[in-house]
Short mmCIF file of C-alpha atoms and ligand atoms in Angstrom, two decimals:
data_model
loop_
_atom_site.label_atom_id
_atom_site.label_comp_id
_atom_site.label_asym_id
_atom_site.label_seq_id
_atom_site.Cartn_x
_atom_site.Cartn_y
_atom_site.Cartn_z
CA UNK Y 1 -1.28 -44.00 -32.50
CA UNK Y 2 -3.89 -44.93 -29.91
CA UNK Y 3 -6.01 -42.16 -28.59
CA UNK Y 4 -6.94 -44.73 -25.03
CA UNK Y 5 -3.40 -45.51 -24.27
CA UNK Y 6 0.73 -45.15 -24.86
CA UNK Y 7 2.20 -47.36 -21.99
CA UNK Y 8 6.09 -46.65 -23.49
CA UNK Y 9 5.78 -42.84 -22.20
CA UNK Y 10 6.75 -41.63 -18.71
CA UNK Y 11 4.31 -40.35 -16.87
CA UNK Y 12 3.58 -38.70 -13.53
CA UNK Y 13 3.44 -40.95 -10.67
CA UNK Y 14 1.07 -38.95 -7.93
CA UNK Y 15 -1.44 -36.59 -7.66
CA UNK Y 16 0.67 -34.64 -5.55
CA UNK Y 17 3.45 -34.05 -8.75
CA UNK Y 18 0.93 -33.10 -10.99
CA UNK Y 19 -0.40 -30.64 -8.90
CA UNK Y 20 3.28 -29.41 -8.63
CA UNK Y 21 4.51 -29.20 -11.58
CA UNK Y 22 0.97 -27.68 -13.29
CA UNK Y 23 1.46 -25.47 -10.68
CA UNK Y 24 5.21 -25.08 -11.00
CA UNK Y 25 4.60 -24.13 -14.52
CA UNK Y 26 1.94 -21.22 -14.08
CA UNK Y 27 3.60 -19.67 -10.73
CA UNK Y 28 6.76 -17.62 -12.72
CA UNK Y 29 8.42 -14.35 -12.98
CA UNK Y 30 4.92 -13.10 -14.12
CA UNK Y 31 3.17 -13.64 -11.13
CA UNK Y 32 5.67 -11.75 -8.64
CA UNK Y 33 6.62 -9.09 -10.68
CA UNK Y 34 3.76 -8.02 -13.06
CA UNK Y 35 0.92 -8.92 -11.13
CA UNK Y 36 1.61 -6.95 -7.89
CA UNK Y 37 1.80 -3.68 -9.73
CA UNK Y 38 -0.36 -4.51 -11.84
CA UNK Y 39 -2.87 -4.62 -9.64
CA UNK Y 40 -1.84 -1.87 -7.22
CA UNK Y 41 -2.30 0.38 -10.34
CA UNK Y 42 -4.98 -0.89 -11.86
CA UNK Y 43 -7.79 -0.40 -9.17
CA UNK Y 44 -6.30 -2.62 -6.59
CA UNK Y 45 -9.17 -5.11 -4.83
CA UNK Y 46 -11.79 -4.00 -8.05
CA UNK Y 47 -9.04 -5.05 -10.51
CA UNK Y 48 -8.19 -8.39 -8.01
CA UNK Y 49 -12.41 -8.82 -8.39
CA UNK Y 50 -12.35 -8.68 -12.09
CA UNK Y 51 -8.78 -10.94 -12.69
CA UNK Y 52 -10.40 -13.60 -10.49
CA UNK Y 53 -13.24 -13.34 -12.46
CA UNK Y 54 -11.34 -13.73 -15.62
CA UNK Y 55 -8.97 -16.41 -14.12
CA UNK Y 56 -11.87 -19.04 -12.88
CA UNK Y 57 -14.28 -19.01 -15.81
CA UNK Y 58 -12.12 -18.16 -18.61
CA UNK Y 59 -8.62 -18.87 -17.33
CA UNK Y 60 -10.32 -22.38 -15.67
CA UNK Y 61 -11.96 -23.48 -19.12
CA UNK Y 62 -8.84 -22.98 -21.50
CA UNK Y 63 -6.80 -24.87 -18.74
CA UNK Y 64 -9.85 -27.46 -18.84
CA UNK Y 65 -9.63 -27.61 -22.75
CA UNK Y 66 -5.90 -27.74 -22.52
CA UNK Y 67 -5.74 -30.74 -20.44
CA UNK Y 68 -8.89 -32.73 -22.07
CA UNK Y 69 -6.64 -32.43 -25.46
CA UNK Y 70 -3.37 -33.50 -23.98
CA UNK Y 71 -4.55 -36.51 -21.87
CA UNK Y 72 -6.59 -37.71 -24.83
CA UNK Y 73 -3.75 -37.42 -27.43
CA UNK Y 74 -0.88 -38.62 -25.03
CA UNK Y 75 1.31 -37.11 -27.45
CA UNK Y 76 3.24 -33.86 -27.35
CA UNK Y 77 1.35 -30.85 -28.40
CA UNK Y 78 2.12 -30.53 -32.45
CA UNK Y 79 1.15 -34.82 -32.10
CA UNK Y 80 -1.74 -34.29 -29.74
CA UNK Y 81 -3.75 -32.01 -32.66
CA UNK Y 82 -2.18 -34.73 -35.53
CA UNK Y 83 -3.84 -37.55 -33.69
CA UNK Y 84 -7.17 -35.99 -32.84
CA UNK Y 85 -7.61 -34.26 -35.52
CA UNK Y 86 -5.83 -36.19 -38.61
CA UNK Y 87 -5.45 -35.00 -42.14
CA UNK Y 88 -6.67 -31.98 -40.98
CA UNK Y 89 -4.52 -28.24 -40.93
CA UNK Y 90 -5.20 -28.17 -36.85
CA UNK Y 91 -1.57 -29.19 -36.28
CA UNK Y 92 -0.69 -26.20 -37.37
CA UNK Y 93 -1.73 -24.51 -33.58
CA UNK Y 94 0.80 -27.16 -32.57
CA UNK Y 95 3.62 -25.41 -34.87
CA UNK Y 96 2.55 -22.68 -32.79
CA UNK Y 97 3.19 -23.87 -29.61
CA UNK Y 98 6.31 -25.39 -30.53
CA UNK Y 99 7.42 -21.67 -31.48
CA UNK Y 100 6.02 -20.15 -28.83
CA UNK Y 101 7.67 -21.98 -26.00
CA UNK Y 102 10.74 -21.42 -28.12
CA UNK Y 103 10.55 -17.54 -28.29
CA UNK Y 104 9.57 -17.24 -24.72
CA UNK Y 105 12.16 -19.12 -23.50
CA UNK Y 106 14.87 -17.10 -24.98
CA UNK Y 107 13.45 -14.03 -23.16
CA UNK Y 108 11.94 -15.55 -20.48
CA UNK Y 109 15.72 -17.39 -19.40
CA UNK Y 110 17.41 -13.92 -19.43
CA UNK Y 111 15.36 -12.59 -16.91
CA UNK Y 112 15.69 -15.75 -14.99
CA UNK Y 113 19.23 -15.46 -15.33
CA UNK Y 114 19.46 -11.93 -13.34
CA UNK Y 115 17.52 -13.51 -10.62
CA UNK Y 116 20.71 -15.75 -9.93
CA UNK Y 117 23.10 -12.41 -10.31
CA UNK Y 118 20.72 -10.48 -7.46
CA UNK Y 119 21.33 -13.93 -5.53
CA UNK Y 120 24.91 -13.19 -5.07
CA UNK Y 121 24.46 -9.66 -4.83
CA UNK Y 122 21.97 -9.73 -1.85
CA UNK Y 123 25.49 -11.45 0.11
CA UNK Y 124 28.61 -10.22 -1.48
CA UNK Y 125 27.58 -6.72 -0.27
CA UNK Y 126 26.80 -5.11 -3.52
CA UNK Y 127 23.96 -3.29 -2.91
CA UNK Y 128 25.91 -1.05 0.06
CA UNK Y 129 28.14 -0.05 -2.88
CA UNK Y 130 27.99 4.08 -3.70
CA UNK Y 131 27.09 3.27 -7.17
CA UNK Y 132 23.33 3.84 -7.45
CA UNK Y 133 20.89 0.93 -7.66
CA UNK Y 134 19.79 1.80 -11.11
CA UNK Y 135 23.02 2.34 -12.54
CA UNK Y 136 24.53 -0.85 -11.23
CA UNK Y 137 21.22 -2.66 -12.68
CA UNK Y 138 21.65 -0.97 -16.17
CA UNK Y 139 24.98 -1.55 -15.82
CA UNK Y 140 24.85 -5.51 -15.20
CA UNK Y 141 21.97 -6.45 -18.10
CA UNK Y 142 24.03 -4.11 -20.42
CA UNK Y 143 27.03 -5.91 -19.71
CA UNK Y 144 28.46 -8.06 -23.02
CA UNK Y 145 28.76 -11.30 -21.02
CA UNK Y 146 27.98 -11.10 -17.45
CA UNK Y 147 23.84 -12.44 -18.04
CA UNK Y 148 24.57 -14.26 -21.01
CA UNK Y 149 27.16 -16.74 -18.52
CA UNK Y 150 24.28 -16.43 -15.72
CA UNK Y 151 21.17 -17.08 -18.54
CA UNK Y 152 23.50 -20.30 -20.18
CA UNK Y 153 23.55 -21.15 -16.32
CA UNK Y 154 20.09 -21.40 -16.13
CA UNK Y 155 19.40 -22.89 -19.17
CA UNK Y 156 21.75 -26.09 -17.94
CA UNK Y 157 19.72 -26.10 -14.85
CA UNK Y 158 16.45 -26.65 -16.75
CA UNK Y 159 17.91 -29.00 -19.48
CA UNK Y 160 19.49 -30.82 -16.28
CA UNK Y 161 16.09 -31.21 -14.77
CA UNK Y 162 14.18 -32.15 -18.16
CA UNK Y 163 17.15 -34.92 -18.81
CA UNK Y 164 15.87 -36.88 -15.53
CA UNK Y 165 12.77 -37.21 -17.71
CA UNK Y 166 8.89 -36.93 -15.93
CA UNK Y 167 9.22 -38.94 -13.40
CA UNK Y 168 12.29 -38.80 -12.04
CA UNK Y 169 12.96 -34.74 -13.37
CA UNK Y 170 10.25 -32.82 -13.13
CA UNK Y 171 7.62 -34.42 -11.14
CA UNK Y 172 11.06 -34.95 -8.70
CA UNK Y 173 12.35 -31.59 -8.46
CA UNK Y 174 8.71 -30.03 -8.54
CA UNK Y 175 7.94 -31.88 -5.88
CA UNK Y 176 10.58 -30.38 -3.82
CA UNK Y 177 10.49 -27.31 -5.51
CA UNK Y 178 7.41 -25.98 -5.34
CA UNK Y 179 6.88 -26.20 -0.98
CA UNK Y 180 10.32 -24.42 -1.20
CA UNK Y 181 9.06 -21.76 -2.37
CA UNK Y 182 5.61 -21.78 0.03
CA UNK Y 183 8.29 -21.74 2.72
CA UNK Y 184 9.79 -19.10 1.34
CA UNK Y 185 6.94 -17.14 0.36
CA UNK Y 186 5.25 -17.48 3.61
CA UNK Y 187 8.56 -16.17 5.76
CA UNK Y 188 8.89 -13.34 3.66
CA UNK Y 189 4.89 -12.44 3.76
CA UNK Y 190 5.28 -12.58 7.59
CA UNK Y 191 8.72 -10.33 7.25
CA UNK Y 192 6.75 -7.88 5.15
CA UNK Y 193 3.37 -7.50 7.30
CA UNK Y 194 5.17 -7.04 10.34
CA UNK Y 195 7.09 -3.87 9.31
CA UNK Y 196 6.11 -0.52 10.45
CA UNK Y 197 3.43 1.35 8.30
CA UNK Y 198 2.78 -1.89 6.50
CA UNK Y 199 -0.95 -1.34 6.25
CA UNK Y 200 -0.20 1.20 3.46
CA UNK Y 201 1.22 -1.18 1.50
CA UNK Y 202 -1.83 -3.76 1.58
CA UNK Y 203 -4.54 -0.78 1.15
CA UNK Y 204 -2.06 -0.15 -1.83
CA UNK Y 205 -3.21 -3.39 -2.91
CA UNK Y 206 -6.29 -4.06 -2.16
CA UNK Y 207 -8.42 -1.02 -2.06
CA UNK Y 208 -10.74 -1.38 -4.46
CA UNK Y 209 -11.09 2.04 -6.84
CA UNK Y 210 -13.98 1.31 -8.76
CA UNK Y 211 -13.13 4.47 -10.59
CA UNK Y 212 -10.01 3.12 -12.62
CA UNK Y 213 -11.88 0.17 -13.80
CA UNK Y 214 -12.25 0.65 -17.84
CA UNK Y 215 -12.62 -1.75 -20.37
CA UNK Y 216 -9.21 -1.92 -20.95
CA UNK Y 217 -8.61 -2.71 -17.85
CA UNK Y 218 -11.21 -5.66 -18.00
CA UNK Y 219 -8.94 -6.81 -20.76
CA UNK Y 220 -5.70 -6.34 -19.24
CA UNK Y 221 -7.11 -8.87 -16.32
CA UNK Y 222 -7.36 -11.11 -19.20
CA UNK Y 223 -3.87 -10.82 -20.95
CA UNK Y 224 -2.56 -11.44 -17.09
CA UNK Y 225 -4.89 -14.44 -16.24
CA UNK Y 226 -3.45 -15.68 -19.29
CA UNK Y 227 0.50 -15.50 -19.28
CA UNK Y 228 0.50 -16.36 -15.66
CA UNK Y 229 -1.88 -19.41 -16.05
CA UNK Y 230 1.07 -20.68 -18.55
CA UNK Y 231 -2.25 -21.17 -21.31
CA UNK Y 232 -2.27 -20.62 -24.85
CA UNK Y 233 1.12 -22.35 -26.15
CA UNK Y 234 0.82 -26.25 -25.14
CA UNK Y 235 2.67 -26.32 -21.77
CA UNK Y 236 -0.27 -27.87 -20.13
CA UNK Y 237 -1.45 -30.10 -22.93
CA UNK Y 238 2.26 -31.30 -22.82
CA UNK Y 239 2.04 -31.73 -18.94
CA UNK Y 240 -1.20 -33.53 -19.00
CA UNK Y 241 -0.29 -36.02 -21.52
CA UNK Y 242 1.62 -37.63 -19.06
CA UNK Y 243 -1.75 -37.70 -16.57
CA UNK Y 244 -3.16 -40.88 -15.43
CA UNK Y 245 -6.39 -41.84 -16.39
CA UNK Y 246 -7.48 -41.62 -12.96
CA UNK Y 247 -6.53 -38.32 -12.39
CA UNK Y 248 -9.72 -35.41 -11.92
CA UNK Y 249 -8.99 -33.17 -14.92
CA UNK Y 250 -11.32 -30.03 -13.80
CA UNK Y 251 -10.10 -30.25 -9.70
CA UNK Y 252 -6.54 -30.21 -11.10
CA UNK Y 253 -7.12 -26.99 -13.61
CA UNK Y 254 -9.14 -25.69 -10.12
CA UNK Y 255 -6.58 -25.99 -7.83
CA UNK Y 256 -3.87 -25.00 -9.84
CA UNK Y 257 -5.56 -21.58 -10.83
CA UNK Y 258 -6.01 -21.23 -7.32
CA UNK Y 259 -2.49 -21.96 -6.35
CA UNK Y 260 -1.79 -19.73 -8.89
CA UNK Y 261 -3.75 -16.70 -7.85
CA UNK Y 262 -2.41 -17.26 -4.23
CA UNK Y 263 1.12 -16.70 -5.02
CA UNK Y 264 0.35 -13.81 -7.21
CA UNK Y 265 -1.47 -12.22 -4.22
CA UNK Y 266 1.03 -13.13 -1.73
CA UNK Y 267 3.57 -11.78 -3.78
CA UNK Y 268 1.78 -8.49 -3.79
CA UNK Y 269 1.74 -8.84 0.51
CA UNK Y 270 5.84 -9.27 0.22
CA UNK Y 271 6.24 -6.14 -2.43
CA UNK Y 272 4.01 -3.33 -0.69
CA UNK Y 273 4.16 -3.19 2.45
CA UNK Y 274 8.52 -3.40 2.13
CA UNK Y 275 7.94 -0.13 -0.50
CA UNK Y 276 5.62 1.74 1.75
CA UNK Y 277 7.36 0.92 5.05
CA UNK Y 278 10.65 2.36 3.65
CA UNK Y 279 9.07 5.25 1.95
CA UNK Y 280 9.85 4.40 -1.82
CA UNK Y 281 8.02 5.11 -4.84
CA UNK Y 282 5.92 2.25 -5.91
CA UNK Y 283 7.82 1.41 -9.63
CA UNK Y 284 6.64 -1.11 -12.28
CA UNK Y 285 8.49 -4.41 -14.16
CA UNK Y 286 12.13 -4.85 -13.90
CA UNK Y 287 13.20 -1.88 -11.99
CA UNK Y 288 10.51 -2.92 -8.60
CA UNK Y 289 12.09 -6.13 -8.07
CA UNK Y 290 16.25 -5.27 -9.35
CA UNK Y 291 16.07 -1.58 -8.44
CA UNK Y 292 13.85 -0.78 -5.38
CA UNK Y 293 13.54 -4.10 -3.34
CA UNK Y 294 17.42 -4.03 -3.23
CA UNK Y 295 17.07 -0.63 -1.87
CA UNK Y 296 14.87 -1.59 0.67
CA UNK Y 297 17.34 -5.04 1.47
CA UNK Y 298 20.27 -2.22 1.68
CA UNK Y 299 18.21 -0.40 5.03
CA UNK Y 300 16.48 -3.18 6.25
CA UNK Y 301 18.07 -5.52 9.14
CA UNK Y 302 18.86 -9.09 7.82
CA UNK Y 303 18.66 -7.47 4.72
CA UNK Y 304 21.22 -10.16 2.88
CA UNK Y 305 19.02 -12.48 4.43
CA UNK Y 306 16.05 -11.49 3.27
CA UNK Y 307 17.16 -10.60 -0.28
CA UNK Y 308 18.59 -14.09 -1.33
CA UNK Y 309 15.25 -15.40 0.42
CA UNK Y 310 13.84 -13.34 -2.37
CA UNK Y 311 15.57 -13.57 -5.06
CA UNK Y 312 15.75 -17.33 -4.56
CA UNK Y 313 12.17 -17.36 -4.74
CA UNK Y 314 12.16 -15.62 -8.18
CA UNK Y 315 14.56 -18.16 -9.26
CA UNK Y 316 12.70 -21.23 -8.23
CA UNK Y 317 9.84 -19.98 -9.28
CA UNK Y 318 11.41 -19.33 -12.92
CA UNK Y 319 12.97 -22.97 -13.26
CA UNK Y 320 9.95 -24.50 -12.65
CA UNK Y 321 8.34 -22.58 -15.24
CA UNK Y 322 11.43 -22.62 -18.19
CA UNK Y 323 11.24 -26.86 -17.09
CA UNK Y 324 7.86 -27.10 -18.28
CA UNK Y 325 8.53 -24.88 -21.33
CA UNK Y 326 11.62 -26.37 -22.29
CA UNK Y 327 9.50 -29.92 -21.90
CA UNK Y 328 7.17 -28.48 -24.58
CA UNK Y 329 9.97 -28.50 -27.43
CA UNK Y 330 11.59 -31.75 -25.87
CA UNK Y 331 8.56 -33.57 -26.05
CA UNK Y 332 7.97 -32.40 -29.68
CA UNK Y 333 11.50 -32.80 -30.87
CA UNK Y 334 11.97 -36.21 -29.85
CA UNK Y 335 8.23 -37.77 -30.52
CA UNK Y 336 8.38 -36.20 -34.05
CA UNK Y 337 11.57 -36.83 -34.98
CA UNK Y 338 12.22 -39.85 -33.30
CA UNK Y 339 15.33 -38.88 -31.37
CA UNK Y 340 16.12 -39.73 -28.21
CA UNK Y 341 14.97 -37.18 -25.28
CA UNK Y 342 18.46 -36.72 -24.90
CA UNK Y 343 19.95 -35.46 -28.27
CA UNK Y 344 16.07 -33.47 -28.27
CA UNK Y 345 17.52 -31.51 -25.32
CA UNK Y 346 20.78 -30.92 -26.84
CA UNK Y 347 19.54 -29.79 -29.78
CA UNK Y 348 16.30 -27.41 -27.84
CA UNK Y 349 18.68 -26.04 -25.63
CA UNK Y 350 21.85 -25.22 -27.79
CA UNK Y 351 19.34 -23.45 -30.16
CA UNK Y 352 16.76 -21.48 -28.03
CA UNK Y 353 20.19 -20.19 -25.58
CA UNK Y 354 21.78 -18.72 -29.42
CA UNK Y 355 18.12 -16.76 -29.64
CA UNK Y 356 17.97 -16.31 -26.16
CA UNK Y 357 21.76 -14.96 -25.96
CA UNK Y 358 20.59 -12.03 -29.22
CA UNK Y 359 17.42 -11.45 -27.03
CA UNK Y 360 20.01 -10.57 -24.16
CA UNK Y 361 22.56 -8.80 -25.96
CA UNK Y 362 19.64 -6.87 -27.59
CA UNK Y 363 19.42 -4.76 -24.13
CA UNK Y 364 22.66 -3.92 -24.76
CA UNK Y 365 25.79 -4.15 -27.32
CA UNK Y 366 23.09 -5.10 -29.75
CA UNK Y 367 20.67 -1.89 -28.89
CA UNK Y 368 20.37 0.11 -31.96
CA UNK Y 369 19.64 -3.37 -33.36
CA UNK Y 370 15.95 -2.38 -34.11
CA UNK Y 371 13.61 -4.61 -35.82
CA UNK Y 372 9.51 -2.92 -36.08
CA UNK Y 373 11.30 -0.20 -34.08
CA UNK Y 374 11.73 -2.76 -31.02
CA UNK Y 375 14.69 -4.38 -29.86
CA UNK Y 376 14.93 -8.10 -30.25
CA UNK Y 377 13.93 -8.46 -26.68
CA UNK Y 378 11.14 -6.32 -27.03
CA UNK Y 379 9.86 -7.96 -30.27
CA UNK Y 380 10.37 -11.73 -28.78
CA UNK Y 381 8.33 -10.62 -25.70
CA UNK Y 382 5.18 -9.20 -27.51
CA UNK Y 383 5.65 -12.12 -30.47
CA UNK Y 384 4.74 -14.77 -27.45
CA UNK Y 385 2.75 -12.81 -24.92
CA UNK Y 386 0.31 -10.74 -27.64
CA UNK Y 387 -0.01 -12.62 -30.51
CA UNK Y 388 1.00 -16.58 -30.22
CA UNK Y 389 -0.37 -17.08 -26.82
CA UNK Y 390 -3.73 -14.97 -27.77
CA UNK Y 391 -4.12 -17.27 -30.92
CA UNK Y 392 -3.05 -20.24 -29.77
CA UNK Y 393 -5.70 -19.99 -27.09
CA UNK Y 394 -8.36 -18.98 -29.31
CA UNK Y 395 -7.64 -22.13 -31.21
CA UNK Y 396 -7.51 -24.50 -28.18
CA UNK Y 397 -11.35 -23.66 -27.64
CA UNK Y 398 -12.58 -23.58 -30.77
CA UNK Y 399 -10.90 -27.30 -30.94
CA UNK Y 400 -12.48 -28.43 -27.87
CA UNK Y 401 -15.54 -26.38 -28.08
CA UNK Y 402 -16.50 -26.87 -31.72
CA UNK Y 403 -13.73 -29.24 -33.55
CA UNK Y 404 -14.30 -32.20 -31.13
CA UNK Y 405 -17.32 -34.30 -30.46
CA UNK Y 406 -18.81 -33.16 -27.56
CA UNK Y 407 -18.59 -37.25 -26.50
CA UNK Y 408 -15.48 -37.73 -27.10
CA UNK Y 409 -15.25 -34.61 -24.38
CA UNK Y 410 -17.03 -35.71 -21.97
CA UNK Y 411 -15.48 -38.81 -21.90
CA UNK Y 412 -12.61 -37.27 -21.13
CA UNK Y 413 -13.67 -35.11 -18.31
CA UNK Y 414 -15.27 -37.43 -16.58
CA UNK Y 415 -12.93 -40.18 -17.17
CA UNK Y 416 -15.36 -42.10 -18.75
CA UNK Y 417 -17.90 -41.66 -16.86
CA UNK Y 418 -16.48 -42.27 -13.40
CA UNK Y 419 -16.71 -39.13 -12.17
CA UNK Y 420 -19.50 -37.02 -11.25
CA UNK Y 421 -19.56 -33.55 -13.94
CA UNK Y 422 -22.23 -31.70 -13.21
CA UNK Y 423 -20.22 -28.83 -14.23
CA UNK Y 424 -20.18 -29.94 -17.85
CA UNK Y 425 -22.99 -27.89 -19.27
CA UNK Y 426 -21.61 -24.37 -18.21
CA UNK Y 427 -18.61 -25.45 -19.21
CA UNK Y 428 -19.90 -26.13 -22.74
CA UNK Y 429 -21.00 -23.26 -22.83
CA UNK Y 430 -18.10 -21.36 -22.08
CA UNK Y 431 -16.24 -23.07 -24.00
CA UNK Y 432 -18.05 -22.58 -27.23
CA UNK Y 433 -19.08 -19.05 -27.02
CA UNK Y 434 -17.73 -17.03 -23.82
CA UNK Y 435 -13.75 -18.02 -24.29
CA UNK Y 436 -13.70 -17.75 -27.99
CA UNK Y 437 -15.23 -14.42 -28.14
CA UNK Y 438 -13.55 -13.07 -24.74
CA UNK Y 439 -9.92 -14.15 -26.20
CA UNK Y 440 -10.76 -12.79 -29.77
CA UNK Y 441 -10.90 -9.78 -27.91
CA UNK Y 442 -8.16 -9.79 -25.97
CA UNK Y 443 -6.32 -10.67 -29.12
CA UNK Y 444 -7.51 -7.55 -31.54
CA UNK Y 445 -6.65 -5.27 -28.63
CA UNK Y 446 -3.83 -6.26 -28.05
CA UNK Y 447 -2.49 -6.29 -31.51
CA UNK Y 448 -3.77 -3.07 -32.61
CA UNK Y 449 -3.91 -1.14 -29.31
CA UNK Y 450 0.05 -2.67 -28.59
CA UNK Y 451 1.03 -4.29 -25.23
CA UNK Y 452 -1.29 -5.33 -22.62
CA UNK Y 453 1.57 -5.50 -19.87
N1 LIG Z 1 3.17 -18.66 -16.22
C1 LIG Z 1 4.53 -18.23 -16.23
C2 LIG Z 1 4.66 -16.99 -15.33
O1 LIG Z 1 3.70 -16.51 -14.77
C3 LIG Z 1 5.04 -17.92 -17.59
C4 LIG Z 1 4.74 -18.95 -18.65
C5 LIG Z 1 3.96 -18.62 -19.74
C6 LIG Z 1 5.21 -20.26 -18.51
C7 LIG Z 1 3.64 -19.57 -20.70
C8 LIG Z 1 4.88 -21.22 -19.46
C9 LIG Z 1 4.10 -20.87 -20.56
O2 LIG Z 1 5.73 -16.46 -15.20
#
């Protein structure tokens, strides 16, 4: 395999699809749910100081590494490290990948699923019922079939949008997509900051307490940067393989952290002021967005309107993020085994929905199914999030940083030589010694101090 060209592949067509679909990948579940509260908890605008500290010099250089390997290869992320690095054991943080997109997937589309559930509840008047909130939540993901039908629906929906291939799937649907969800965003934000008492909300979220900034804290910025920049498992060295050579590596990885980081915040201007305004408790994961936003959608005027606004916005932003992870074992599946994408989907997506059906029956008929005392949803979760996206990151740098000639980089970045990198030095640096020893760090804690959120 050539390491300058594979003309049989699909590829992106515009700058504009890339940016969409990078961005489509890293803007998920993570950033409107665990960020917000995150943040609000953490510190507020100190913590939002430290994360964007974390997301553009560490978060910017693994995204930097992630697309220099991908683009060179042109291969999908087990292939990428086979043909850069051949006869070597460096595949094996391909394997990785390849595992990791499977195991968050399975989690990852259950969640996902519920968003579609909450879509029909915001109309079908659900949430006026007497039952509580938080009963009829624990009642629904407890339910033997109810998310499994709405997680194999959203699985389809994914596989449907991966069959149309790069081109014509995901740079197609991202493109459309991903302004959706701006739109959506951006009515909601003004919705929010217009209700009464809705400065409480954004002091909740921005006022910077110095006080509650530790080191784990510093680290937990890190962990977050990390999930919600999709890095660590191949996503984006699977995405950028099908890059032109033309395209500005570094300005992409820029502007999609910042695209990123914009969401996340703006998804924090939805959340707060709505809790504060109506009085509510501030709550954190699962139970702020299916427990007390529907609350607020019960009292607020328009509130139907509003909720499927939002819970369509979870949902799109989900899809775009399960497309590019489901592209990840596609990609792999059908390169390396020479299949056709097709039967590779069939075959990714009939296997990761049988995990991902155990990871949602784990939360309930399968409960006192325990395996390292968690359940199976549990133990998927922190499998991905603290240990294979940790390592595999770690492993991206020290490729890029110390396995690859620092030529054969450059080359890269500045598609050879054509652009202007003035950046290159710092980023040589960080590369070689900041990332590796900031994610090493990340990754200890996280294994032996348990999850970082
Ligand atoms: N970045 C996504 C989010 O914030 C999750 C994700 C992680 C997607 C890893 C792909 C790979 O929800």
């Amino acid at each position: 395999m050539s390491v300058t060209g594979n003309s049989n592949r699909d590829n992106f067509s515009s700058k504009f699809g890339i940016l969409a679909a990078a961005a489509g990948s890293a803007v998920g579940l993570g950033n409107v749910w665990k960020f917000p509260y995150v943040t609000g908890q953490n510190g507020g605008g100190a913590f939002l100081l430290i994360y964007l500290a974390c997301v553009f010099i560490l978060g910017v250089t693994v995204m930097l590494s992630e697309f220099t390997i991908g683009r060179r290869a042109q291969r999908n992320v087990f292939g990428s490290f086979k043909t850069l690095a051949p006869g070597t054991p460096w595949y094996f943080v391909g394997i990785m990948g390849v595992v990791a997109a499977f195991v968050i997937l399975s989690f990852y589309s259950a969640v996902a699923g519920w968003t579609l559930e909450y879509i029909v509840r915001s109309v079908d008047g659900s949430f006026q019922s007497n039952e509580s909130l938080s009963n009829a939540f624990s009642h629904f993901i407890t339910h033997p079939f109810r998310p499994i039908v709405w997680q194999l629906v959203f699985m389809v929906l994914t596989a449907l949008i991966v069959a149309g291939g790069i081109k014509n799937g995901i740079e197609k649907y991202n493109r459309i997509l991903m302004p959706l969800l701006l739109l959506f965003l951006i009515i909601l934000c003004v919705r929010a900051v217009t209700l009464p008492n809705s400065l409480e909300g954004i002091k909740f979220l921005f006022y910077p307490d110095f006080s509650k900034i530790t080191a784990k804290t510093v680290l937990f910025a890190m962990g977050q940067a990390f999930f919600s920049l999709s890095l660590g498992m191949g996503t984006l060295i699977t995405y950028s393989s099908y890059f032109g050579k033309k395209e500005n590596l570094a300005s992409t990885a820029v502007n999609v952290s910042i695209a990123d980081t914009l969401v996340a915040i703006l998804a924090g201007v939805v959340i707060f002021p709505a809790v504060f305004a109506f009085s509510i408790e501030p709550s954190s994961g699962p139970s702020l967005v299916f427990i007390t936003l529907p609350e607020i959608f019960k009292q607020m005027p328009l509130g139907s309107l509003f909720g499927v606004l939002f819970f369509a916005l979870l949902a799109v932003a989900a899809l775009t993020s399960t497309v590019s992870v489901l592209e990840v074992v596609v990609a792999y599946f059908s390169e390396e085994f020479k299949i056709t994408r097709k039967k590779a989907i069939v075959i990714s997506t009939i296997s990761i929905s049988a995990l991902g059906v155990l990871a949602s029956l784990s939360l309930g008929p399968l409960s006192s199914l325990l395996l390292f005392k968690k359940s199976i949803f549990d133990l998927l979760d922190f499998t991905a999030s603290n240990v294979l996206l940790p390592l595999g990151g770690l492993f991206i740098v020290i490729f890029v940083g110390w396995y690859m000639r620092k030529d054969d980089v450059l080359d890269e970045v500045s598609n050879s030589g054509k652009l202007k990198v003035k950046f290159f030095p710092y980023y040589r640096f960080i590369v070689k010694f900041i990332a590796p020893l900031a994610i090493a760090a990340i990754f200890i804690y996280s294994i032996f101090f348990g999850s970082l959120g």
